[in-house]
Short mmCIF file of C-alpha atoms in Angstrom, two decimals:
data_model
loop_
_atom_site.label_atom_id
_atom_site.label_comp_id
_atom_site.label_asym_id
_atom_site.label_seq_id
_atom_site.Cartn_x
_atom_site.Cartn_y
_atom_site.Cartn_z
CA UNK A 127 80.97 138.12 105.42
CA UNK A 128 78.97 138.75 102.06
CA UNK A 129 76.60 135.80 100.86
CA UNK A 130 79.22 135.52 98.09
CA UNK A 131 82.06 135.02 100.59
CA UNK A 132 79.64 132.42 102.08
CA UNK A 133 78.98 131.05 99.31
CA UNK A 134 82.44 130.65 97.85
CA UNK A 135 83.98 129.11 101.24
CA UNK A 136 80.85 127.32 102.24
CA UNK A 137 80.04 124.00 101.44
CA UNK A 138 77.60 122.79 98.54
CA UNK A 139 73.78 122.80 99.46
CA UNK A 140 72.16 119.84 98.66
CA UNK A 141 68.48 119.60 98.07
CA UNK A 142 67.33 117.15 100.95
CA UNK A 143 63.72 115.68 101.31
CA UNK A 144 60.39 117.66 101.17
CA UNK A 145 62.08 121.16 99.91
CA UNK A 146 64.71 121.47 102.21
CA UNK A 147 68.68 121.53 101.76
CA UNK A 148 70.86 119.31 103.27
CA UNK A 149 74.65 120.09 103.78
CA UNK A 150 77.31 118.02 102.24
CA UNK A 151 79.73 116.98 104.96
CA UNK A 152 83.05 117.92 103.57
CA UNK A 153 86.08 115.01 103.73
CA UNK A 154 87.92 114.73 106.35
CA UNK A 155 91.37 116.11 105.89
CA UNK A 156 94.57 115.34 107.58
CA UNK A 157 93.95 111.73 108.26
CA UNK A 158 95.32 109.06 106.52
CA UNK A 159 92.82 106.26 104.98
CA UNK A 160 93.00 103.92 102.54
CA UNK A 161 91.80 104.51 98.69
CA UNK A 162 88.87 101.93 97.34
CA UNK A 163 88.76 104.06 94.23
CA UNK A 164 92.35 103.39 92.86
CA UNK A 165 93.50 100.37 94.98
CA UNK A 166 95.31 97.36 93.36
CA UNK A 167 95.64 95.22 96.46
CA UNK A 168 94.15 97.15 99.92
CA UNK A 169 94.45 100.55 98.81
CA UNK A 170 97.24 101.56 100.99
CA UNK A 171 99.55 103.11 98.44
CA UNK A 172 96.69 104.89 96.63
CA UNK A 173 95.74 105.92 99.97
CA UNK A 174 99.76 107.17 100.75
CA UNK A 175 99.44 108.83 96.99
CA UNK A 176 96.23 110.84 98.13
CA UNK A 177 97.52 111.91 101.26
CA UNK A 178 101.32 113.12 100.01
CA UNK A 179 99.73 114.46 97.00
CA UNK A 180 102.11 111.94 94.95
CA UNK A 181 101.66 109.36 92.30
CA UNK A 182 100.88 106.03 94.06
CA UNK A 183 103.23 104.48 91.37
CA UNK A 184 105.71 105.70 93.36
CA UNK A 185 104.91 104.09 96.75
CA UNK A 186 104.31 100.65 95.10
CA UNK A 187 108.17 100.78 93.65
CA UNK A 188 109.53 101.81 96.76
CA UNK A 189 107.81 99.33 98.97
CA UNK A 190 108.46 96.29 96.46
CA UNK A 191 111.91 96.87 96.65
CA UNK A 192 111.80 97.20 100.50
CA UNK A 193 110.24 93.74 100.74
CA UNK A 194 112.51 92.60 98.73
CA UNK A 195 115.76 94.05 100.79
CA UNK A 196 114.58 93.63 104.37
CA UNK A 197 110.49 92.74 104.20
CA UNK A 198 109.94 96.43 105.55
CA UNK A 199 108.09 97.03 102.64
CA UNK A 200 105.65 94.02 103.77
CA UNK A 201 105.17 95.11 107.10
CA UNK A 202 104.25 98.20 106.56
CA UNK A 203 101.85 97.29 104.22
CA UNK A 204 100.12 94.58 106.38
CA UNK A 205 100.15 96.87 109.34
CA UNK A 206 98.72 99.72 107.70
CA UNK A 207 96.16 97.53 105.72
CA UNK A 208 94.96 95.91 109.10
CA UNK A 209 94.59 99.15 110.93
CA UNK A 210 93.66 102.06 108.59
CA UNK A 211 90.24 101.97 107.26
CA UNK A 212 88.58 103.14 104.19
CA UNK A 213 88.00 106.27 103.50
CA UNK A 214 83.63 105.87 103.80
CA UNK A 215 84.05 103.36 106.92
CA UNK A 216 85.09 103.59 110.53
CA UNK A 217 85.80 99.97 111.32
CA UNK A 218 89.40 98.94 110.21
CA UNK A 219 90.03 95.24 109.40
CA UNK A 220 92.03 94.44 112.48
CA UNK A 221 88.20 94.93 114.24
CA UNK A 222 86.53 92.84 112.06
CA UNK A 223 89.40 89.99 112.62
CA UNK A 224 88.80 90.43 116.87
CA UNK A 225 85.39 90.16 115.69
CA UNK A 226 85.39 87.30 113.67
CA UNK A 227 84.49 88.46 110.76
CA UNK A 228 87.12 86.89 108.54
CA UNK A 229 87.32 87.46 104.93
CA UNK A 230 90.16 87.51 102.38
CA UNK A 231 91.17 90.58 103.06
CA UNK A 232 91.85 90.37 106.26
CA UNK A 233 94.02 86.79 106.19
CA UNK A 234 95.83 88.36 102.89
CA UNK A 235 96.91 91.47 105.12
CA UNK A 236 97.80 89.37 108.01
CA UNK A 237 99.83 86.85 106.16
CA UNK A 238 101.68 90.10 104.67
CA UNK A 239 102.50 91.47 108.18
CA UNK A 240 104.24 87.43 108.43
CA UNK A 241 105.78 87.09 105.89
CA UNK A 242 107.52 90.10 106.20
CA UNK A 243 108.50 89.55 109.55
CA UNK A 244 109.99 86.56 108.61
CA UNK A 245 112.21 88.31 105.72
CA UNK A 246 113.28 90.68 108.15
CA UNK A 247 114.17 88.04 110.67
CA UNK A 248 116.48 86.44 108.43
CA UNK A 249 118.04 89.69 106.88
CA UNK A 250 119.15 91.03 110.39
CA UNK A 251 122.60 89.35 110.57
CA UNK A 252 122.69 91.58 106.51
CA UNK A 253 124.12 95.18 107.92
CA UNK A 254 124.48 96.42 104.15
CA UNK A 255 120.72 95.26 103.23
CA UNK A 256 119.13 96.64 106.52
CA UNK A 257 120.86 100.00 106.09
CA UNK A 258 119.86 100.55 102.32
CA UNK A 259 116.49 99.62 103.63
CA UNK A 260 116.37 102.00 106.26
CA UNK A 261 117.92 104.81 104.03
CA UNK A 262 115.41 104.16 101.19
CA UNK A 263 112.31 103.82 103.99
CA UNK A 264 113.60 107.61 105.17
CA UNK A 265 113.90 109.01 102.22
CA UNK A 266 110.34 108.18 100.83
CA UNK A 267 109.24 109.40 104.04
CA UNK A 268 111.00 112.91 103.37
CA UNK A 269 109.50 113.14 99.50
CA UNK A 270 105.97 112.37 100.80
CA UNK A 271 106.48 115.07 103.84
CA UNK A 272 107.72 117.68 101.44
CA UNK A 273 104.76 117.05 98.77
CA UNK A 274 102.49 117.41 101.94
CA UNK A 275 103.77 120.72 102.97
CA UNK A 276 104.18 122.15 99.44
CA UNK A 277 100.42 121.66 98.57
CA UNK A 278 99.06 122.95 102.20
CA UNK A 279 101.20 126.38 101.29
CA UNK A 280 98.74 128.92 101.13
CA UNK A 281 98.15 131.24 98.35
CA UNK A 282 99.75 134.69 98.94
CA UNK A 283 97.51 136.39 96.23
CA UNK A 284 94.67 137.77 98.48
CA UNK A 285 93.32 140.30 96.27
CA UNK A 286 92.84 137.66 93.15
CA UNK A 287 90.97 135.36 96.12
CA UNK A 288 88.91 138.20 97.16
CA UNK A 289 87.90 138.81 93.95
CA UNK A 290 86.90 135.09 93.27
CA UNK A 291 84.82 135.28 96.76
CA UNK A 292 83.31 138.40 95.80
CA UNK A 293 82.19 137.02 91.99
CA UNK A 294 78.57 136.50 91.64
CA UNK A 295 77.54 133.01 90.76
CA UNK A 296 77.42 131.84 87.36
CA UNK A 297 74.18 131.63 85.70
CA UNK A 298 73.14 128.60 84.79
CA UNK A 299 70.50 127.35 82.25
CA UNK A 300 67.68 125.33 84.25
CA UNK A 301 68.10 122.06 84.23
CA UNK A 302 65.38 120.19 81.55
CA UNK A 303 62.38 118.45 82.69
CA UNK A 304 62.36 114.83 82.11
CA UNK A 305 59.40 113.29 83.26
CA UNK A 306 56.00 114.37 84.51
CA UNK A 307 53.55 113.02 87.19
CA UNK A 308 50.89 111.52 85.68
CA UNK A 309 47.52 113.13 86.40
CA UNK A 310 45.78 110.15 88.06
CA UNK A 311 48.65 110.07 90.91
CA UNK A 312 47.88 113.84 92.33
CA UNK A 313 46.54 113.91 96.06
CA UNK A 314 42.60 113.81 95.34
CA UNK A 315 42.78 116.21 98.38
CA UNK A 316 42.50 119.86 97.28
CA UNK A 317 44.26 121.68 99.76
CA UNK A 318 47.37 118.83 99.35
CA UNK A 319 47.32 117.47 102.73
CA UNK A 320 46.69 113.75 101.41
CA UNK A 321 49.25 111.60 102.97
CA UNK A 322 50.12 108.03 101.64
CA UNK A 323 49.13 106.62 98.32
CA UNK A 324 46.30 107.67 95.76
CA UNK A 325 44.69 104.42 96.25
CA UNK A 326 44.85 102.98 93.40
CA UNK A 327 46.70 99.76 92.06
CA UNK A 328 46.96 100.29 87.92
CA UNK A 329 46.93 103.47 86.15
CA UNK A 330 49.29 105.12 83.62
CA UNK A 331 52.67 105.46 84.40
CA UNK A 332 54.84 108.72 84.88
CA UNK A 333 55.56 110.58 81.36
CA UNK A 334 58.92 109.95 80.20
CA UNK A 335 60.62 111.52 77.40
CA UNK A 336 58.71 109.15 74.72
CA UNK A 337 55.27 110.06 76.06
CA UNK A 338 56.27 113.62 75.83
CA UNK A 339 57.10 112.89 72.10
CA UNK A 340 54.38 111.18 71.13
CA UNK A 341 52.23 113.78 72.88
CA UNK A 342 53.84 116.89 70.78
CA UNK A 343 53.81 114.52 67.65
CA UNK A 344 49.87 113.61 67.86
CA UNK A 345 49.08 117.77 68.36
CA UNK A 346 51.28 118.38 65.14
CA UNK A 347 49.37 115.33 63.20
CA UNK A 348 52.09 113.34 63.11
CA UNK A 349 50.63 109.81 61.48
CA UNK A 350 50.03 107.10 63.15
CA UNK A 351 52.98 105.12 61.00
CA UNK A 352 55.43 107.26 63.02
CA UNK A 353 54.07 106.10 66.67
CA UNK A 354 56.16 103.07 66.51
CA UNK A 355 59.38 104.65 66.06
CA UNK A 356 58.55 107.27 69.08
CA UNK A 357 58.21 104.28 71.18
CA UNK A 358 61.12 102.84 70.19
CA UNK A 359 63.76 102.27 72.74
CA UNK A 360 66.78 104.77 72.36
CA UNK A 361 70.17 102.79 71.39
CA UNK A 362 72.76 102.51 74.15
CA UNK A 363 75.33 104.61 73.61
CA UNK A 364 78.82 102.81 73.32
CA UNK A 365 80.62 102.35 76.53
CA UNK A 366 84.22 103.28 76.65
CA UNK A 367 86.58 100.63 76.96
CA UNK A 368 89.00 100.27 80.51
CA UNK A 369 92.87 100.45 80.40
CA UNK A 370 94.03 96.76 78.45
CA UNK A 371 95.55 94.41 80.88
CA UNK A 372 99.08 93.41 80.58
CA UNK A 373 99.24 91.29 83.58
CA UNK A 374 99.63 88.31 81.36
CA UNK A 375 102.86 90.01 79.81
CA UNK A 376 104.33 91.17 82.97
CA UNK A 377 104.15 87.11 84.33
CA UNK A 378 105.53 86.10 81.47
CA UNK A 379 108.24 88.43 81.07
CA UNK A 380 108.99 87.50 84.27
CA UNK A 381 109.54 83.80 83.69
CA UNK A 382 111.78 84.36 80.80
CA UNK A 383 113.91 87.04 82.89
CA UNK A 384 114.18 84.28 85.88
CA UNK A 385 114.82 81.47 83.67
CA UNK A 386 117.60 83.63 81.63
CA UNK A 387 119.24 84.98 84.95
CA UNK A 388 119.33 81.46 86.59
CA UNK A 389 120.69 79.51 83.31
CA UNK A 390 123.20 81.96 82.74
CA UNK A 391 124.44 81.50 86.62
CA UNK A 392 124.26 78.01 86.79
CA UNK A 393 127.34 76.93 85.35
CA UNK A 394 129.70 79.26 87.36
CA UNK A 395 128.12 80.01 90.55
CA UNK A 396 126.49 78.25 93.55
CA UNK A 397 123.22 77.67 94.22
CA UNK A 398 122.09 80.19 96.41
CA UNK A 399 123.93 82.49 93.77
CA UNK A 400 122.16 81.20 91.06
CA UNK A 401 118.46 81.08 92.77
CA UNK A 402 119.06 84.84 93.85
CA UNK A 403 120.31 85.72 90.41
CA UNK A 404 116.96 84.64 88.81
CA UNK A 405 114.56 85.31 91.02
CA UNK A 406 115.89 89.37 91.37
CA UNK A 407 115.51 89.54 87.19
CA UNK A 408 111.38 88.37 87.49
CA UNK A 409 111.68 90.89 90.80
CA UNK A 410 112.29 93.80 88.84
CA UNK A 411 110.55 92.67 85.76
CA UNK A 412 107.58 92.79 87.95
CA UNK A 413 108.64 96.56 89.48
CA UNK A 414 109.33 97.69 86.27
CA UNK A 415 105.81 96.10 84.86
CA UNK A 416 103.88 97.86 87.45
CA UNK A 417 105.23 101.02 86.61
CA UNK A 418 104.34 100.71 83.28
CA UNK A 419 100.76 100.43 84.40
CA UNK A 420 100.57 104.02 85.72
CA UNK A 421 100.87 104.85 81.55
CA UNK A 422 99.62 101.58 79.84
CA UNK A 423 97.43 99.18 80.73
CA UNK A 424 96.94 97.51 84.20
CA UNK A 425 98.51 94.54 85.81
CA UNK A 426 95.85 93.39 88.15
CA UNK A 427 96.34 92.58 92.00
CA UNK A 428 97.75 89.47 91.00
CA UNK A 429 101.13 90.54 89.40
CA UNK A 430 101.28 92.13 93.21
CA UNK A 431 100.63 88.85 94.73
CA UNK A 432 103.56 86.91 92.86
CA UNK A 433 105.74 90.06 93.28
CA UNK A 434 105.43 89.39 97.12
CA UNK A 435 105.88 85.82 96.51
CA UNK A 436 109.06 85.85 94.57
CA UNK A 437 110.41 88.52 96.87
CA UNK A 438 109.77 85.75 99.71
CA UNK A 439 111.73 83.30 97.85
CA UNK A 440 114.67 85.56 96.86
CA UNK A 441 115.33 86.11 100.90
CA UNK A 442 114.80 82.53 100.95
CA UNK A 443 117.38 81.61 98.62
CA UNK A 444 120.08 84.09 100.43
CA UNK A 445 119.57 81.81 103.32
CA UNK A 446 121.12 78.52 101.17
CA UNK A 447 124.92 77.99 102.12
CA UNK A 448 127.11 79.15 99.46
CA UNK A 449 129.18 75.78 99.47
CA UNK A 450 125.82 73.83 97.70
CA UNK A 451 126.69 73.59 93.92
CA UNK A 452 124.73 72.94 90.87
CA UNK A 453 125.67 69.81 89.62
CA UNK A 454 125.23 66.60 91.59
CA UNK A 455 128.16 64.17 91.43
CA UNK A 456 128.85 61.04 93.06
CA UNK A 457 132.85 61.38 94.88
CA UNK A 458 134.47 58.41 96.22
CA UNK A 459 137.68 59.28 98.78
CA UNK A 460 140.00 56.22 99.63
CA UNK A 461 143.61 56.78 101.47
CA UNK A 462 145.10 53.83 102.01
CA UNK A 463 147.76 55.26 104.61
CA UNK A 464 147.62 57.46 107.30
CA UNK A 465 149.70 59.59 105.31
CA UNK A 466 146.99 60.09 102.49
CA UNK A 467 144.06 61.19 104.88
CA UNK A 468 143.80 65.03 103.93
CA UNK A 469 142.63 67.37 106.79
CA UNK A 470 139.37 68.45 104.78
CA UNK A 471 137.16 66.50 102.42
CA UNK A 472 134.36 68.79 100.48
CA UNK A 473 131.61 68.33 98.18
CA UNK A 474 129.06 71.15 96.90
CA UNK A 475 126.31 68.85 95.97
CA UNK A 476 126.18 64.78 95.34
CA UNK A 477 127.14 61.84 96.85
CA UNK A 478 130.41 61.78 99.11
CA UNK A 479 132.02 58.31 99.91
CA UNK A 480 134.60 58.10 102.16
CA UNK A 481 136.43 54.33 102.83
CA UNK A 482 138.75 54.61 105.58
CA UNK A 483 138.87 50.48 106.37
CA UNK A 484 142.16 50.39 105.24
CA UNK A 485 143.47 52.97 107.61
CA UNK A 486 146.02 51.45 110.03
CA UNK A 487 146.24 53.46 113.32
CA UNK A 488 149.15 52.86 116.06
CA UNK A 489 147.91 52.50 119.56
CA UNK A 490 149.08 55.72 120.91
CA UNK A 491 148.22 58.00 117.84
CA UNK A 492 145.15 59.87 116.80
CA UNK A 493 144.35 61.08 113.20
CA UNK A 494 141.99 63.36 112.75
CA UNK A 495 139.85 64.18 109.38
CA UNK A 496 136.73 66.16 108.57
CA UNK A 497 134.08 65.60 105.55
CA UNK A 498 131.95 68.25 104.49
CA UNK A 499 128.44 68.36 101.85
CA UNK A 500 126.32 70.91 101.30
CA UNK A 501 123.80 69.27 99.74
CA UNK A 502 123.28 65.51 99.40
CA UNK A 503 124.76 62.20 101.31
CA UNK A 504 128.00 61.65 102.97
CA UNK A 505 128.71 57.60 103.78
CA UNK A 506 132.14 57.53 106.03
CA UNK A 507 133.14 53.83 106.37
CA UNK A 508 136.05 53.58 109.27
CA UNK A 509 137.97 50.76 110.26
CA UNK A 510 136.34 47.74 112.63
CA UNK A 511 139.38 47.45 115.18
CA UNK A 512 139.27 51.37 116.60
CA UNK A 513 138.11 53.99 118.59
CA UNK A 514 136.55 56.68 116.50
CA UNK A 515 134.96 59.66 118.41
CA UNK A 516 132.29 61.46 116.00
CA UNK A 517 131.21 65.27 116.01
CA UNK A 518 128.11 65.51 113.39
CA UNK A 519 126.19 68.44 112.24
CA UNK A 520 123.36 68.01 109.41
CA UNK A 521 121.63 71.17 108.93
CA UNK A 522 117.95 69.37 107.60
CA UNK A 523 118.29 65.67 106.77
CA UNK A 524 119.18 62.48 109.00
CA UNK A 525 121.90 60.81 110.98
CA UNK A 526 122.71 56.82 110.76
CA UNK A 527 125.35 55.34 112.81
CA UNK A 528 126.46 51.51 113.19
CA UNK A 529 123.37 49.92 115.15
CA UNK A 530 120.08 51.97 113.59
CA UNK A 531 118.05 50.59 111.40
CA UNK A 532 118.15 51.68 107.70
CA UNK A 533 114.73 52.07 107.52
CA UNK A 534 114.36 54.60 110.47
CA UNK A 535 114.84 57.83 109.10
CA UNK A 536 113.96 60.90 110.84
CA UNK A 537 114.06 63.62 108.67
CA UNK A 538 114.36 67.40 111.29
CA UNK A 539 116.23 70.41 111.45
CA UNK A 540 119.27 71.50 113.07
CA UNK A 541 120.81 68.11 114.36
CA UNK A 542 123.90 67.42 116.15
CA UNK A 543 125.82 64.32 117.76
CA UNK A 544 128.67 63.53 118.98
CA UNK A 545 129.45 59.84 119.84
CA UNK A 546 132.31 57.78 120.72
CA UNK A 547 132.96 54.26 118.53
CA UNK A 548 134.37 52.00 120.62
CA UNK A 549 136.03 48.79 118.58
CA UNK A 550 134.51 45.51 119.48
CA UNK A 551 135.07 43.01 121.60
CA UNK A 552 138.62 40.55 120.90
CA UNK A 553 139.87 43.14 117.93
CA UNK A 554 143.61 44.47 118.39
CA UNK A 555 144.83 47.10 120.19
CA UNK A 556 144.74 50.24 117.62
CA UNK A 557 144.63 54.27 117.66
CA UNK A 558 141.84 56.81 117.76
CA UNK A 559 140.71 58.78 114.62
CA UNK A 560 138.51 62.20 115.33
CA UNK A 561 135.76 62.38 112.52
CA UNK A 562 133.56 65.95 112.14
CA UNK A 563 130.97 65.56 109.49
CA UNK A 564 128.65 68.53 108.36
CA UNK A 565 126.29 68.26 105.95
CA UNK A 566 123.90 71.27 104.95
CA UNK A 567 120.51 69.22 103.85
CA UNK A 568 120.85 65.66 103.33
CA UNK A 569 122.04 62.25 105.07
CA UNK A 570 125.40 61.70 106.79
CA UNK A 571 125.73 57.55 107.52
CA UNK A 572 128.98 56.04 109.42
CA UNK A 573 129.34 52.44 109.20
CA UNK A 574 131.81 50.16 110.12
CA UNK A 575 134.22 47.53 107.89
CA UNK A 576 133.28 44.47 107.71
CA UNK A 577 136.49 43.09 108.09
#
């Protein structure tokens, strides 16, 4: 191999200390690490851009919609944030957390690896989300494996690289001196061996470029008026301004997209519906935003943040039953015969009263009836003189029968009773009625008449 050869496919000398060269270490390649450099939030799609060769625009997109349609997108992200490193360190942020050395970065990547765990806990029983999810996951994963191989093909032009290897350097001009030792800080040892300082405390400092001015002035006879202006200080030159932000924009944009998508929903369509509706427009306002960024402008790590936070509350909005409504109203139900009670009663949202005191049961018959609210109160009144057997369901709220206390109120998820009435003491002889009440969030109370 020629010095030119070794030259061309060696890497860079380096002066090092005391005259000798040093060898830059060349980057690992191969390995996947995170990107300080170009990082909006842990550098892990900068880091995915560097390694596939691809625009890191490309990987945010991809994995915002993934958290949004599954939370893949977030555990990936928290995973790989926790356990791949920076490219200049060796210690990955999973070690410093067994460590305990806990900073923001860490929790923030740890409480992305939860949430999206969550999301994808509640999106398993969604085949059609999972398996978009799953498609979209493999074919990023293809794209970033083909832009991998493509740039590791080698070139087949070996004469044009021999020639480049082969090329003697190009001259260079040598570089300009800048600044002199001063004469007073030369080893007062003539052979050079002095070791340590000169000794002494004060003296003139190193020549800089103004000393060497005023030095070639004074031998030209430059006047004395002119000194001042060779020690002047030279201006600054103008620094270029960064990319404009437009995180401000993007958030706002966003709030008029969720506010337009819910309001034109909430007339027509549940709840859930509705919530979904709004929160997917400020979704993709905030996709499309930071795709904008990779031409104009910058969003910041915090258009990120409340991109992961609305995608948490859009698969926490699929999770609201699709019988709530959007307007609360206050329903009163009162048969008067057995032949009025209807099989189902239903409400989306409000206050449901059913009176059923005036229901008149014969001994050996049973009438059966079932009240349902998705969000709000149901209040069932039955009649004093009869057996009534109960089968309640309130998804988050409270239960009150005849005999508790109005003021104890125990507010918990998922309950479920089922009790049996029995008529007191003396009344008549009368027939059974079979009540189901389920109410999604909210209060179902049974009392009985008075009278």
């Amino acid at each position: 191999m020629t010095d030119h050869q070794h030259a061309a496919t060696g890497p860079e000398p380096v002066p090092g200390p005391e005259g000798a060269t040093a060898v830059t270490p060349e980057p690992e390649s191969g390995r996947f690490r995170r990107d300080r450099r170009h990082q909006m939030l842990g550098g892990v799609c900068a880091g995915l851009g560097r390694q596939c060769d691809m625009d890191p625009v490309i990987f945010r997109i991809t994995l915002a919609v993934l958290s949004a349609t599954g939370g893949i997108g977030l555990i990936f992200y928290g995973f790989a944030w926790l356990f791949v490193p920076y490219e200049d360190e060796e210690e990955n942020e999973i070690r410093k957390l067994l460590t305990g050395r806990v900073d923001g970065h860490t929790l923030t990547a740890v409480l992305f690896a939860l949430v999206g765990c969550g999301v994808f806990l509640t999106m398993l029983s969604n085949d059609g989300m999972l398996s978009f999810a799953v498609i979209l996951s493999l074919l990023l994963a293809g794209a970033g494996y083909w832009s991998r191989r493509r740039g590791a093909v080698p070139s087949t032009d070996h004469i044009a690289a021999q020639a480049v290897a082969d090329a003697p350097p190009e001259p260079q001009a040598p570089p300009a001196p800048s600044a002199y030792p001063s004469w007073w800080r030369d080893p007062i040892v003539k052979d050079g061996t002095h070791v340590g300082g000169t000794g002494y405390l004060w003296g003139p400092r190193d020549s800089r470029d103004t000393y060497i001015a005023a030095a070639v002035d004074a031998s030209l006879g430059a006047h004395s008026g002119a000194r001042g202006s060779v020690y002047a200080t030279r201006p600054r030159p103008p620094q270029p301004r960064g990319p404009r932000g437009i995180g401000g924009w993007v958030f706002l944009f966003a709030l008029l997209a969720a506010g337009l998508g819910t309001g034109l929903t909430w007339e027509t369509h549940p709840l859930g519906t509705s919530l979904q509706t709004g929160l997917a427009c400020a979704l993709a306002v905030f996709g499309i935003g930071v795709a904008v960024s990779a031409f104009l402008g910058r969003t910041g790590a915090g258009s990120v943040v409340l991109a992961v936070v609305t995608a948490g509350l859009l698969a926490g909005s699929a999770a609201v039953p699709k019988d709530i409504g959007t307007d609360w109203a206050r329903t009163t139900w009162e048969p008067t015969s057995v032949a009025q009670i209807r099989p189902a009663y239903e409400l989306g949202t409000g206050e449901g009263v059913l009176n059923l005191s005036a229901i008149r049961v014969p001994e050996d018959r049973t009438v059966s009836t079932r009240a349902e609210v998705g969000l709000g109160r149901i209040l069932v009144t039955v009649p004093r003189d009869m057996t009534v057997k109960l089968s309640i369901d309130v998804g988050v709220g409270d239960i009150q029968l005849p005999g508790d206390k109005q003021k104890d109120v125990d507010v918990a998820p998922g309950k479920h009773k089922e009790v049996t009435l029995q008529p007191p003491a003396g009344a008549e002889a009368a027939g059974t009625l079979r009540l189901e009440l389920h109410v999604g969030a909210g209060q179902a109370e049974v009392r009985r008449a008075a009278s």
